[in-house]
Amino acid sequence: MGAKKKFDLYSKRIIDYIKLLFVILMGVICIVICAQAFSKVSAANFYATIACCLILTALEAVNAFVVKKFVAKMVFYGLDSALILTICILTGNSFMSTIYCIVLTQCYIAVESFKDKCVLFGVSCGIFSVSFLIGSFVSNPNPDAVEIISGVLFGLVAIVLDFVIVTFLLKFYKTNLELSAALKEADENRARLEEAYEELTSTKVFEERNRIAKDIHDTAGHSMTTVIMQTEAAKLLIDENPQEAKTRIISANIQAKNALEQMRESVHLLAGRDKARPLREEIEEVIAQTIDGTSVKARYDLDDVQPEYETYRFIVNSLKELLSNGIRHGKATAFYVELKAWKDVLTLLVSDNGEGVKGEIREGFGLKGIREKAERMGGKVWLSSEEGDGFEIEITVPAKETK
């Protein structure tokens, strides 16, 4: 059950209790009126008073718990007014203002509009005044003018106070219930949001683990496959062409280092540790690992930028792949690496002095993966090569700064 339904049910239950209380109060006052009339009026008037009091109490109960429409309630209010006038004629004006206040309170509870409450209040003041005067003249042909005026004023003051107090309490009660319902609904919404957040978090963790697993498969797995192929080739060439075998072993060593570094990064991500090293330092480390123990040379020009982690990993992994390709396929001995940030674009340029490519450039697994990843990120890749004149690749991706 929602907070709104609970609010409506709770509100109806409280209002019903209040209505029942006023019906009981009406019955008690009628009993008091009948008890006073027993010794003051004739037997016929006494029995008539009892009948009027019973009918008035019954009408009040029906009006409170059975009648729902506003027009019907006003009809019952007219009958109540007629009965109150009859009781006043039979017994005098005792408790007249009190009975009016009880009847009016039931009507105020049933009426939603404040404007309708004001109209009902004004009409009631007029009816009370007329009824009081008629009751006074009928019960006493020579009434005291001061007594009549003071009685009317006292009754009007009681009706005014009843209107003000009941209207304020109803407004306060309704506002308090609405606030309580709003708070309960807010608590329910917060609970649902927390549940949804937990589900979303679990989904994000699952997606991130899948992404890391795919990254390991695509990069580290490819590197390890290359290591195996290079070492197998070196084993076959070690007697016939030692220099070529050495080159293959060096390339396999670079690929193994790259694969190991990739595995470390993935383990750090799975353990919840973010990458803290700046991108510039990471690129310098990759270049240092590549040329370590080899005759390969490298120059670089790197801007000090720190993109979001997806871009960070893409730039580093692409550089590893390009350096390895340049050594393995292009027989490159020198590289130039440039990382530049311009406005909202990050550019990685890698060129080498290798053998180059004759004719059309055919993209292997590594280059194809770089192009597809760059395009998914909203970037582009340009390849340039001529036979005997090296190889150059330029990668641009959106430069989203890490937050």
mmCIF file of C-alpha atoms in Angstrom:
data_model
loop_
_atom_site.group_PDB
_atom_site.id
_atom_site.type_symbol
_atom_site.label_atom_id
_atom_site.label_comp_id
_atom_site.label_asym_id
_atom_site.label_seq_id
_atom_site.Cartn_x
_atom_site.Cartn_y
_atom_site.Cartn_z
ATOM 1 C CA MET A 1 0.000 0.000 0.000
ATOM 2 C CA GLY A 2 1.406 3.396 -1.046
ATOM 3 C CA ALA A 3 1.876 6.383 1.214
ATOM 4 C CA LYS A 4 -1.081 8.199 -0.425
ATOM 5 C CA LYS A 5 -3.479 5.309 0.248
ATOM 6 C CA LYS A 6 -2.235 4.971 3.821
ATOM 7 C CA PHE A 7 -2.738 8.697 4.301
ATOM 8 C CA ASP A 8 -6.338 8.535 3.006
ATOM 9 C CA LEU A 9 -7.174 5.519 5.164
ATOM 10 C CA TYR A 10 -5.646 7.009 8.305
ATOM 11 C CA SER A 11 -7.336 10.376 7.712
ATOM 12 C CA LYS A 12 -10.760 8.756 7.213
ATOM 13 C CA ARG A 13 -10.360 6.730 10.388
ATOM 14 C CA ILE A 14 -9.534 9.790 12.510
ATOM 15 C CA ILE A 15 -12.417 11.805 11.026
ATOM 16 C CA ASP A 16 -14.818 8.943 11.756
ATOM 17 C CA TYR A 17 -13.709 8.913 15.400
ATOM 18 C CA ILE A 18 -14.311 12.673 15.648
ATOM 19 C CA LYS A 19 -17.771 12.334 14.083
ATOM 20 C CA LEU A 20 -18.673 9.558 16.514
ATOM 21 C CA LEU A 21 -17.508 11.711 19.421
ATOM 22 C CA PHE A 22 -19.802 14.574 18.356
ATOM 23 C CA VAL A 23 -22.777 12.206 17.887
ATOM 24 C CA ILE A 24 -22.229 10.917 21.422
ATOM 25 C CA LEU A 25 -21.914 14.503 22.697
ATOM 26 C CA MET A 26 -25.193 15.381 20.961
ATOM 27 C CA GLY A 27 -26.876 12.424 22.666
ATOM 28 C CA VAL A 28 -25.543 13.473 26.083
ATOM 29 C CA ILE A 29 -26.789 17.071 25.671
ATOM 30 C CA CYS A 30 -30.203 15.794 24.546
ATOM 31 C CA ILE A 31 -30.400 13.646 27.679
ATOM 32 C CA VAL A 32 -29.584 16.711 29.807
ATOM 33 C CA ILE A 33 -32.259 18.764 27.994
ATOM 34 C CA CYS A 34 -34.850 16.041 28.557
ATOM 35 C CA ALA A 35 -33.887 15.780 32.236
ATOM 36 C CA GLN A 36 -34.348 19.527 32.728
ATOM 37 C CA ALA A 37 -37.662 19.498 30.821
ATOM 38 C CA PHE A 38 -39.070 16.749 33.034
ATOM 39 C CA SER A 39 -39.812 19.176 35.885
ATOM 40 C CA LYS A 40 -40.383 22.354 33.850
ATOM 41 C CA VAL A 41 -42.769 21.515 31.021
ATOM 42 C CA SER A 42 -46.026 19.648 30.625
ATOM 43 C CA ALA A 43 -46.140 15.919 29.920
ATOM 44 C CA ALA A 44 -47.060 16.494 26.257
ATOM 45 C CA ASN A 45 -44.161 18.914 25.760
ATOM 46 C CA PHE A 46 -41.831 16.534 27.621
ATOM 47 C CA TYR A 47 -42.663 13.596 25.328
ATOM 48 C CA ALA A 48 -42.404 15.883 22.300
ATOM 49 C CA THR A 49 -38.993 17.030 23.518
ATOM 50 C CA ILE A 50 -37.848 13.416 23.890
ATOM 51 C CA ALA A 51 -39.026 12.631 20.360
ATOM 52 C CA CYS A 52 -37.265 15.697 18.924
ATOM 53 C CA CYS A 53 -34.047 14.861 20.767
ATOM 54 C CA LEU A 54 -34.085 11.256 19.539
ATOM 55 C CA ILE A 55 -34.748 12.333 15.956
ATOM 56 C CA LEU A 56 -32.058 15.027 16.175
ATOM 57 C CA THR A 57 -29.453 12.537 17.441
ATOM 58 C CA ALA A 58 -30.455 9.997 14.783
ATOM 59 C CA LEU A 59 -30.253 12.609 12.003
ATOM 60 C CA GLU A 60 -26.834 13.667 13.277
ATOM 61 C CA ALA A 61 -25.573 10.063 13.122
ATOM 62 C CA VAL A 62 -26.995 9.486 9.630
ATOM 63 C CA ASN A 63 -25.611 12.797 8.386
ATOM 64 C CA ALA A 64 -22.183 11.956 9.809
ATOM 65 C CA PHE A 65 -21.767 8.362 8.558
ATOM 66 C CA VAL A 66 -24.253 7.743 5.743
ATOM 67 C CA VAL A 67 -24.890 10.922 3.764
ATOM 68 C CA LYS A 68 -21.997 11.813 1.435
ATOM 69 C CA LYS A 69 -23.281 14.430 -1.007
ATOM 70 C CA PHE A 70 -23.101 18.091 -0.043
ATOM 71 C CA VAL A 71 -26.683 18.892 -1.121
ATOM 72 C CA ALA A 72 -28.085 16.064 0.988
ATOM 73 C CA LYS A 73 -26.057 17.221 3.990
ATOM 74 C CA MET A 74 -27.534 20.709 3.640
ATOM 75 C CA VAL A 75 -31.024 19.175 3.631
ATOM 76 C CA PHE A 76 -30.197 17.383 6.864
ATOM 77 C CA TYR A 77 -28.823 20.635 8.255
ATOM 78 C CA GLY A 78 -32.183 22.298 7.522
ATOM 79 C CA LEU A 79 -34.015 19.471 9.353
ATOM 80 C CA ASP A 80 -31.587 19.821 12.280
ATOM 81 C CA SER A 81 -32.295 23.564 12.450
ATOM 82 C CA ALA A 82 -36.060 22.942 12.482
ATOM 83 C CA LEU A 83 -35.722 20.371 15.279
ATOM 84 C CA ILE A 84 -33.463 22.696 17.312
ATOM 85 C CA LEU A 85 -36.066 25.477 16.945
ATOM 86 C CA THR A 86 -38.813 23.072 18.086
ATOM 87 C CA ILE A 87 -36.791 22.016 21.143
ATOM 88 C CA CYS A 88 -36.179 25.684 21.992
ATOM 89 C CA ILE A 89 -39.928 26.437 21.744
ATOM 90 C CA LEU A 90 -40.767 23.439 23.939
ATOM 91 C CA THR A 91 -38.073 23.905 26.605
ATOM 92 C CA GLY A 92 -36.589 27.376 26.182
ATOM 93 C CA ASN A 93 -33.197 28.427 24.814
ATOM 94 C CA SER A 94 -31.086 26.206 27.074
ATOM 95 C CA PHE A 95 -28.112 24.591 25.234
ATOM 96 C CA MET A 96 -29.294 26.038 21.913
ATOM 97 C CA SER A 97 -25.888 27.510 20.994
ATOM 98 C CA THR A 98 -24.131 24.288 22.046
ATOM 99 C CA ILE A 99 -26.370 22.151 19.851
ATOM 100 C CA TYR A 100 -25.832 24.532 16.942
ATOM 101 C CA CYS A 101 -22.058 24.329 17.375
ATOM 102 C CA ILE A 102 -22.172 20.494 17.312
ATOM 103 C CA VAL A 103 -24.285 20.452 14.147
ATOM 104 C CA LEU A 104 -22.110 23.087 12.477
ATOM 105 C CA THR A 105 -18.901 21.251 13.395
ATOM 106 C CA GLN A 106 -20.184 18.127 11.623
ATOM 107 C CA CYS A 107 -20.972 20.274 8.577
ATOM 108 C CA TYR A 108 -17.551 21.972 8.619
ATOM 109 C CA ILE A 109 -15.888 18.543 8.630
ATOM 110 C CA ALA A 110 -17.929 17.446 5.611
ATOM 111 C CA VAL A 111 -17.360 20.653 3.580
ATOM 112 C CA GLU A 112 -13.973 20.890 1.809
ATOM 113 C CA SER A 113 -14.141 24.426 0.415
ATOM 114 C CA PHE A 114 -13.337 27.289 2.790
ATOM 115 C CA LYS A 115 -15.726 29.504 0.837
ATOM 116 C CA ASP A 116 -18.584 27.049 1.440
ATOM 117 C CA LYS A 117 -17.680 26.966 5.142
ATOM 118 C CA CYS A 118 -17.934 30.771 5.305
ATOM 119 C CA VAL A 119 -21.352 30.739 3.579
ATOM 120 C CA LEU A 120 -22.570 28.048 5.961
ATOM 121 C CA PHE A 121 -21.267 30.038 8.931
ATOM 122 C CA GLY A 122 -23.077 33.248 7.830
ATOM 123 C CA VAL A 123 -26.374 31.467 7.187
ATOM 124 C CA SER A 124 -26.105 29.692 10.542
ATOM 125 C CA CYS A 125 -25.629 32.966 12.408
ATOM 126 C CA GLY A 126 -28.849 34.283 10.862
ATOM 127 C CA ILE A 127 -30.812 31.087 11.538
ATOM 128 C CA PHE A 128 -29.573 30.966 15.133
ATOM 129 C CA SER A 129 -30.560 34.576 15.803
ATOM 130 C CA VAL A 130 -34.069 34.106 14.360
ATOM 131 C CA SER A 131 -34.544 30.772 16.164
ATOM 132 C CA PHE A 132 -33.408 32.258 19.467
ATOM 133 C CA LEU A 133 -35.830 35.180 19.147
ATOM 134 C CA ILE A 134 -38.752 32.898 18.210
ATOM 135 C CA GLY A 135 -37.973 30.544 21.075
ATOM 136 C CA SER A 136 -37.727 33.434 23.524
ATOM 137 C CA PHE A 137 -41.093 34.997 22.534
ATOM 138 C CA VAL A 138 -42.912 31.653 22.416
ATOM 139 C CA SER A 139 -41.635 30.472 25.813
ATOM 140 C CA ASN A 140 -42.101 33.910 27.439
ATOM 141 C CA PRO A 141 -44.604 36.431 25.927
ATOM 142 C CA ASN A 142 -42.952 39.303 27.850
ATOM 143 C CA PRO A 143 -39.223 38.595 27.566
ATOM 144 C CA ASP A 144 -36.500 40.845 28.922
ATOM 145 C CA ALA A 145 -34.841 42.725 26.024
ATOM 146 C CA VAL A 146 -31.436 42.752 27.706
ATOM 147 C CA GLU A 147 -31.641 39.019 28.337
ATOM 148 C CA ILE A 148 -32.585 38.349 24.721
ATOM 149 C CA ILE A 149 -29.772 40.512 23.320
ATOM 150 C CA SER A 150 -27.179 39.015 25.662
ATOM 151 C CA GLY A 151 -28.378 35.480 24.779
ATOM 152 C CA VAL A 152 -28.140 36.155 21.055
ATOM 153 C CA LEU A 153 -24.677 37.715 21.413
ATOM 154 C CA PHE A 154 -23.440 34.838 23.582
ATOM 155 C CA GLY A 155 -24.694 32.302 21.042
ATOM 156 C CA LEU A 156 -23.152 34.192 18.118
ATOM 157 C CA VAL A 157 -19.823 34.426 19.940
ATOM 158 C CA ALA A 158 -19.943 30.663 20.545
ATOM 159 C CA ILE A 159 -20.701 30.016 16.845
ATOM 160 C CA VAL A 160 -17.871 32.351 15.749
ATOM 161 C CA LEU A 161 -15.399 30.673 18.089
ATOM 162 C CA ASP A 162 -16.529 27.261 16.881
ATOM 163 C CA PHE A 163 -16.001 28.312 13.258
ATOM 164 C CA VAL A 164 -12.541 29.763 13.889
ATOM 165 C CA ILE A 165 -11.290 26.902 16.061
ATOM 166 C CA VAL A 166 -12.710 24.074 13.953
ATOM 167 C CA THR A 167 -11.492 25.621 10.679
ATOM 168 C CA PHE A 168 -7.995 26.123 12.087
ATOM 169 C CA LEU A 169 -7.818 22.631 13.573
ATOM 170 C CA LEU A 170 -9.053 21.014 10.349
ATOM 171 C CA LYS A 171 -6.491 22.955 8.317
ATOM 172 C CA PHE A 172 -3.726 22.098 10.773
ATOM 173 C CA TYR A 173 -4.753 18.449 10.890
ATOM 174 C CA LYS A 174 -4.947 18.127 7.106
ATOM 175 C CA THR A 175 -1.595 19.853 6.616
ATOM 176 C CA ASN A 176 0.027 17.650 9.250
ATOM 177 C CA LEU A 177 -1.328 14.492 7.633
ATOM 178 C CA GLU A 178 -0.185 15.636 4.190
ATOM 179 C CA LEU A 179 3.293 16.315 5.539
ATOM 180 C CA SER A 180 3.371 12.919 7.231
ATOM 181 C CA ALA A 181 2.236 11.246 4.015
ATOM 182 C CA ALA A 182 4.829 13.187 2.030
ATOM 183 C CA LEU A 183 7.559 12.110 4.442
ATOM 184 C CA LYS A 184 6.463 8.483 4.255
ATOM 185 C CA GLU A 185 6.351 8.655 0.480
ATOM 186 C CA ALA A 186 9.798 10.259 0.455
ATOM 187 C CA ASP A 187 11.111 7.432 2.665
ATOM 188 C CA GLU A 188 9.584 4.847 0.346
ATOM 189 C CA ASN A 189 11.046 6.586 -2.704
ATOM 190 C CA ARG A 190 14.436 6.776 -1.017
ATOM 191 C CA ALA A 191 14.284 3.061 -0.211
ATOM 192 C CA ARG A 192 13.383 2.287 -3.830
ATOM 193 C CA LEU A 193 16.173 4.560 -5.071
ATOM 194 C CA GLU A 194 18.689 2.886 -2.766
ATOM 195 C CA GLU A 195 17.566 -0.511 -4.023
ATOM 196 C CA ALA A 196 17.790 0.654 -7.629
ATOM 197 C CA TYR A 197 21.212 2.181 -6.936
ATOM 198 C CA GLU A 198 22.462 -1.102 -5.484
ATOM 199 C CA GLU A 199 21.183 -2.974 -8.534
ATOM 200 C CA LEU A 200 22.755 -0.404 -10.850
ATOM 201 C CA THR A 201 26.032 -0.583 -8.937
ATOM 202 C CA SER A 202 26.055 -4.376 -9.212
ATOM 203 C CA THR A 203 25.356 -4.096 -12.924
ATOM 204 C CA LYS A 204 28.135 -1.534 -13.387
ATOM 205 C CA VAL A 205 30.590 -3.755 -11.491
ATOM 206 C CA PHE A 206 29.615 -6.714 -13.667
ATOM 207 C CA GLU A 207 29.994 -4.649 -16.843
ATOM 208 C CA GLU A 208 33.358 -3.303 -15.698
ATOM 209 C CA ARG A 209 34.638 -6.810 -14.953
ATOM 210 C CA ASN A 210 33.502 -7.962 -18.383
ATOM 211 C CA ARG A 211 35.262 -4.990 -19.939
ATOM 212 C CA ILE A 212 38.476 -5.773 -18.073
ATOM 213 C CA ALA A 213 38.262 -9.450 -19.049
ATOM 214 C CA LYS A 214 37.792 -8.464 -22.691
ATOM 215 C CA ASP A 215 40.685 -6.033 -22.427
ATOM 216 C CA ILE A 216 42.912 -8.774 -21.032
ATOM 217 C CA HIS A 217 41.817 -11.121 -23.801
ATOM 218 C CA ASP A 218 42.313 -8.553 -26.574
ATOM 219 C CA THR A 219 45.607 -7.052 -25.423
ATOM 220 C CA ALA A 220 47.469 -9.355 -23.057
ATOM 221 C CA GLY A 221 46.223 -12.441 -24.873
ATOM 222 C CA HIS A 222 47.358 -11.045 -28.199
ATOM 223 C CA SER A 223 50.730 -10.118 -26.728
ATOM 224 C CA MET A 224 51.278 -13.586 -25.297
ATOM 225 C CA THR A 225 50.343 -15.176 -28.626
ATOM 226 C CA THR A 226 52.905 -12.941 -30.323
ATOM 227 C CA VAL A 227 55.539 -13.906 -27.719
ATOM 228 C CA ILE A 228 54.966 -17.593 -28.455
ATOM 229 C CA MET A 229 55.169 -17.034 -32.224
ATOM 230 C CA GLN A 230 58.344 -14.921 -31.930
ATOM 231 C CA THR A 231 60.131 -17.397 -29.664
ATOM 232 C CA GLU A 232 59.146 -20.306 -31.912
ATOM 233 C CA ALA A 233 60.502 -18.414 -34.924
ATOM 234 C CA ALA A 234 63.703 -17.520 -33.045
ATOM 235 C CA LYS A 235 64.204 -21.173 -32.121
ATOM 236 C CA LEU A 236 64.084 -22.128 -35.807
ATOM 237 C CA LEU A 237 66.367 -19.257 -36.888
ATOM 238 C CA ILE A 238 68.982 -19.376 -34.148
ATOM 239 C CA ASP A 239 71.390 -21.550 -36.170
ATOM 240 C CA GLU A 240 70.771 -20.182 -39.666
ATOM 241 C CA ASN A 241 70.281 -16.476 -38.880
ATOM 242 C CA PRO A 242 71.353 -15.562 -35.320
ATOM 243 C CA GLN A 243 70.782 -11.841 -35.872
ATOM 244 C CA GLU A 244 67.191 -12.368 -36.974
ATOM 245 C CA ALA A 245 66.653 -14.754 -34.056
ATOM 246 C CA LYS A 246 67.984 -12.082 -31.694
ATOM 247 C CA THR A 247 65.562 -9.529 -33.141
ATOM 248 C CA ARG A 248 62.688 -11.952 -32.646
ATOM 249 C CA ILE A 249 63.667 -12.595 -29.053
ATOM 250 C CA ILE A 250 63.928 -8.846 -28.347
ATOM 251 C CA SER A 251 60.461 -8.329 -29.843
ATOM 252 C CA ALA A 252 59.095 -11.221 -27.772
ATOM 253 C CA ASN A 253 60.662 -9.699 -24.657
ATOM 254 C CA ILE A 254 58.917 -6.364 -25.307
ATOM 255 C CA GLN A 255 55.611 -8.098 -25.903
ATOM 256 C CA ALA A 256 56.001 -10.099 -22.677
ATOM 257 C CA LYS A 257 56.693 -6.920 -20.702
ATOM 258 C CA ASN A 258 53.640 -5.283 -22.232
ATOM 259 C CA ALA A 259 51.487 -8.291 -21.401
ATOM 260 C CA LEU A 260 52.770 -8.324 -17.818
ATOM 261 C CA GLU A 261 52.048 -4.615 -17.401
ATOM 262 C CA GLN A 262 48.562 -5.112 -18.836
ATOM 263 C CA MET A 263 47.893 -7.907 -16.371
ATOM 264 C CA ARG A 264 49.051 -5.726 -13.471
ATOM 265 C CA GLU A 265 46.746 -2.896 -14.518
ATOM 266 C CA SER A 266 43.796 -5.270 -14.783
ATOM 267 C CA VAL A 267 44.502 -6.738 -11.343
ATOM 268 C CA HIS A 268 44.675 -3.217 -9.900
ATOM 269 C CA LEU A 269 41.293 -2.401 -11.430
ATOM 270 C CA LEU A 270 39.715 -5.581 -10.101
ATOM 271 C CA ALA A 271 41.116 -4.757 -6.655
ATOM 272 C CA GLY A 272 39.480 -1.326 -6.818
ATOM 273 C CA ARG A 273 42.691 0.703 -7.077
ATOM 274 C CA ASP A 274 42.642 3.547 -9.582
ATOM 275 C CA LYS A 275 45.553 4.404 -11.814
ATOM 276 C CA ALA A 276 47.468 7.199 -10.106
ATOM 277 C CA ARG A 277 50.486 7.675 -12.407
ATOM 278 C CA PRO A 278 50.186 10.635 -14.853
ATOM 279 C CA LEU A 279 49.832 9.694 -18.524
ATOM 280 C CA ARG A 280 53.106 11.374 -19.429
ATOM 281 C CA GLU A 281 55.046 9.266 -16.935
ATOM 282 C CA GLU A 282 53.296 6.100 -18.101
ATOM 283 C CA ILE A 283 54.255 6.754 -21.728
ATOM 284 C CA GLU A 284 57.845 7.443 -20.722
ATOM 285 C CA GLU A 285 57.872 4.128 -18.836
ATOM 286 C CA VAL A 286 56.517 2.249 -21.864
ATOM 287 C CA ILE A 287 59.199 3.782 -24.093
ATOM 288 C CA ALA A 288 61.913 2.979 -21.541
ATOM 289 C CA GLN A 289 60.774 -0.667 -21.324
ATOM 290 C CA THR A 290 60.770 -0.912 -25.123
ATOM 291 C CA ILE A 291 64.309 0.345 -25.670
ATOM 292 C CA ASP A 292 65.738 -1.347 -22.571
ATOM 293 C CA GLY A 293 68.444 -3.826 -23.605
ATOM 294 C CA THR A 294 68.057 -3.075 -27.317
ATOM 295 C CA SER A 295 69.645 -0.776 -29.860
ATOM 296 C CA VAL A 296 66.328 0.967 -30.487
ATOM 297 C CA LYS A 297 66.297 4.744 -29.980
ATOM 298 C CA ALA A 298 63.339 6.985 -29.251
ATOM 299 C CA ARG A 299 62.540 10.679 -29.046
ATOM 300 C CA TYR A 300 59.313 12.047 -27.659
ATOM 301 C CA ASP A 301 57.410 15.260 -27.055
ATOM 302 C CA LEU A 302 54.628 14.821 -24.490
ATOM 303 C CA ASP A 303 52.092 17.276 -23.113
ATOM 304 C CA ASP A 304 51.244 16.929 -19.438
ATOM 305 C CA VAL A 305 47.582 15.852 -19.666
ATOM 306 C CA GLN A 306 45.442 13.468 -17.633
ATOM 307 C CA PRO A 307 42.420 12.191 -19.584
ATOM 308 C CA GLU A 308 39.715 9.940 -18.196
ATOM 309 C CA TYR A 309 40.831 6.395 -17.541
ATOM 310 C CA GLU A 310 39.318 4.782 -20.662
ATOM 311 C CA THR A 311 41.240 7.208 -22.873
ATOM 312 C CA TYR A 312 44.314 6.739 -20.675
ATOM 313 C CA ARG A 313 44.323 2.973 -21.185
ATOM 314 C CA PHE A 314 43.612 3.291 -24.905
ATOM 315 C CA ILE A 315 46.562 5.652 -25.482
ATOM 316 C CA VAL A 316 48.993 3.483 -23.485
ATOM 317 C CA ASN A 317 47.880 0.183 -25.035
ATOM 318 C CA SER A 318 47.946 1.673 -28.547
ATOM 319 C CA LEU A 319 51.491 2.931 -28.010
ATOM 320 C CA LYS A 320 52.643 -0.514 -26.839
ATOM 321 C CA GLU A 321 51.093 -2.141 -29.888
ATOM 322 C CA LEU A 322 52.626 0.408 -32.308
ATOM 323 C CA LEU A 323 56.120 0.163 -30.840
ATOM 324 C CA SER A 324 55.957 -3.633 -30.949
ATOM 325 C CA ASN A 325 54.689 -3.610 -34.557
ATOM 326 C CA GLY A 326 57.401 -1.179 -35.623
ATOM 327 C CA ILE A 327 60.155 -3.416 -34.266
ATOM 328 C CA ARG A 328 58.614 -6.754 -35.275
ATOM 329 C CA HIS A 329 57.258 -5.978 -38.740
ATOM 330 C CA GLY A 330 59.009 -2.775 -39.801
ATOM 331 C CA LYS A 331 62.473 -3.598 -38.382
ATOM 332 C CA ALA A 332 62.513 -0.048 -36.964
ATOM 333 C CA THR A 333 65.481 1.143 -34.916
ATOM 334 C CA ALA A 334 64.206 4.634 -34.042
ATOM 335 C CA PHE A 335 60.836 6.076 -33.014
ATOM 336 C CA TYR A 336 59.323 9.487 -32.532
ATOM 337 C CA VAL A 337 56.352 9.720 -30.132
ATOM 338 C CA GLU A 338 54.253 12.850 -29.720
ATOM 339 C CA LEU A 339 51.275 13.433 -27.405
ATOM 340 C CA LYS A 340 49.458 16.746 -27.811
ATOM 341 C CA ALA A 341 46.257 18.184 -26.397
ATOM 342 C CA TRP A 342 44.531 20.893 -28.393
ATOM 343 C CA LYS A 343 41.180 22.282 -27.193
ATOM 344 C CA ASP A 344 38.984 19.187 -26.885
ATOM 345 C CA VAL A 345 41.164 16.770 -28.885
ATOM 346 C CA LEU A 346 44.010 14.521 -27.722
ATOM 347 C CA THR A 347 46.460 13.394 -30.438
ATOM 348 C CA LEU A 348 48.993 10.551 -30.328
ATOM 349 C CA LEU A 349 51.561 10.484 -33.170
ATOM 350 C CA VAL A 350 53.957 7.560 -33.550
ATOM 351 C CA SER A 351 56.434 7.353 -36.441
ATOM 352 C CA ASP A 352 59.396 5.047 -37.068
ATOM 353 C CA ASN A 353 62.282 4.582 -39.522
ATOM 354 C CA GLY A 354 61.331 1.035 -40.442
ATOM 355 C CA GLU A 355 60.996 -0.629 -43.824
ATOM 356 C CA GLY A 356 57.582 0.866 -44.450
ATOM 357 C CA VAL A 357 54.798 -0.682 -46.521
ATOM 358 C CA LYS A 358 54.703 -1.182 -50.277
ATOM 359 C CA GLY A 359 51.363 -0.362 -51.780
ATOM 360 C CA GLU A 360 48.141 -0.462 -49.766
ATOM 361 C CA ILE A 361 48.401 -0.659 -46.001
ATOM 362 C CA ARG A 362 46.708 -3.786 -44.709
ATOM 363 C CA GLU A 363 45.551 -3.547 -41.121
ATOM 364 C CA GLY A 364 46.296 -6.559 -38.977
ATOM 365 C CA PHE A 365 44.683 -7.493 -35.688
ATOM 366 C CA GLY A 366 46.441 -4.760 -33.724
ATOM 367 C CA LEU A 367 45.842 -1.825 -36.093
ATOM 368 C CA LYS A 368 42.263 -2.876 -36.739
ATOM 369 C CA GLY A 369 41.585 -3.022 -32.992
ATOM 370 C CA ILE A 370 43.086 0.461 -32.515
ATOM 371 C CA ARG A 371 40.930 1.959 -35.289
ATOM 372 C CA GLU A 372 37.711 0.352 -34.028
ATOM 373 C CA LYS A 373 38.352 1.455 -30.445
ATOM 374 C CA ALA A 374 39.183 5.027 -31.508
ATOM 375 C CA GLU A 375 36.003 5.283 -33.609
ATOM 376 C CA ARG A 376 33.889 3.945 -30.721
ATOM 377 C CA MET A 377 35.327 6.716 -28.553
ATOM 378 C CA GLY A 378 34.501 9.340 -31.189
ATOM 379 C CA GLY A 379 38.020 9.633 -32.585
ATOM 380 C CA LYS A 380 39.880 8.868 -35.833
ATOM 381 C CA VAL A 381 43.035 7.101 -37.081
ATOM 382 C CA TRP A 382 45.318 8.086 -39.996
ATOM 383 C CA LEU A 383 47.975 5.751 -41.419
ATOM 384 C CA SER A 384 50.860 6.800 -43.625
ATOM 385 C CA SER A 385 53.726 4.707 -45.024
ATOM 386 C CA GLU A 386 55.955 4.280 -48.057
ATOM 387 C CA GLU A 387 58.373 1.499 -48.822
ATOM 388 C CA GLY A 388 61.727 2.213 -47.239
ATOM 389 C CA ASP A 389 60.451 5.396 -45.583
ATOM 390 C CA GLY A 390 59.051 4.130 -42.295
ATOM 391 C CA PHE A 391 55.552 4.074 -40.896
ATOM 392 C CA GLU A 392 53.472 6.774 -39.209
ATOM 393 C CA ILE A 393 50.126 6.651 -37.409
ATOM 394 C CA GLU A 394 48.136 9.504 -35.924
ATOM 395 C CA ILE A 395 45.314 8.845 -33.444
ATOM 396 C CA THR A 396 42.860 11.514 -32.233
ATOM 397 C CA VAL A 397 40.299 11.038 -29.477
ATOM 398 C CA PRO A 398 38.132 13.432 -27.451
ATOM 399 C CA ALA A 399 40.229 14.910 -24.618
ATOM 400 C CA LYS A 400 37.910 14.367 -21.657
ATOM 401 C CA GLU A 401 39.700 15.410 -18.486
ATOM 402 C CA THR A 402 39.530 13.081 -15.526
ATOM 403 C CA LYS A 403 37.231 14.212 -12.695
#
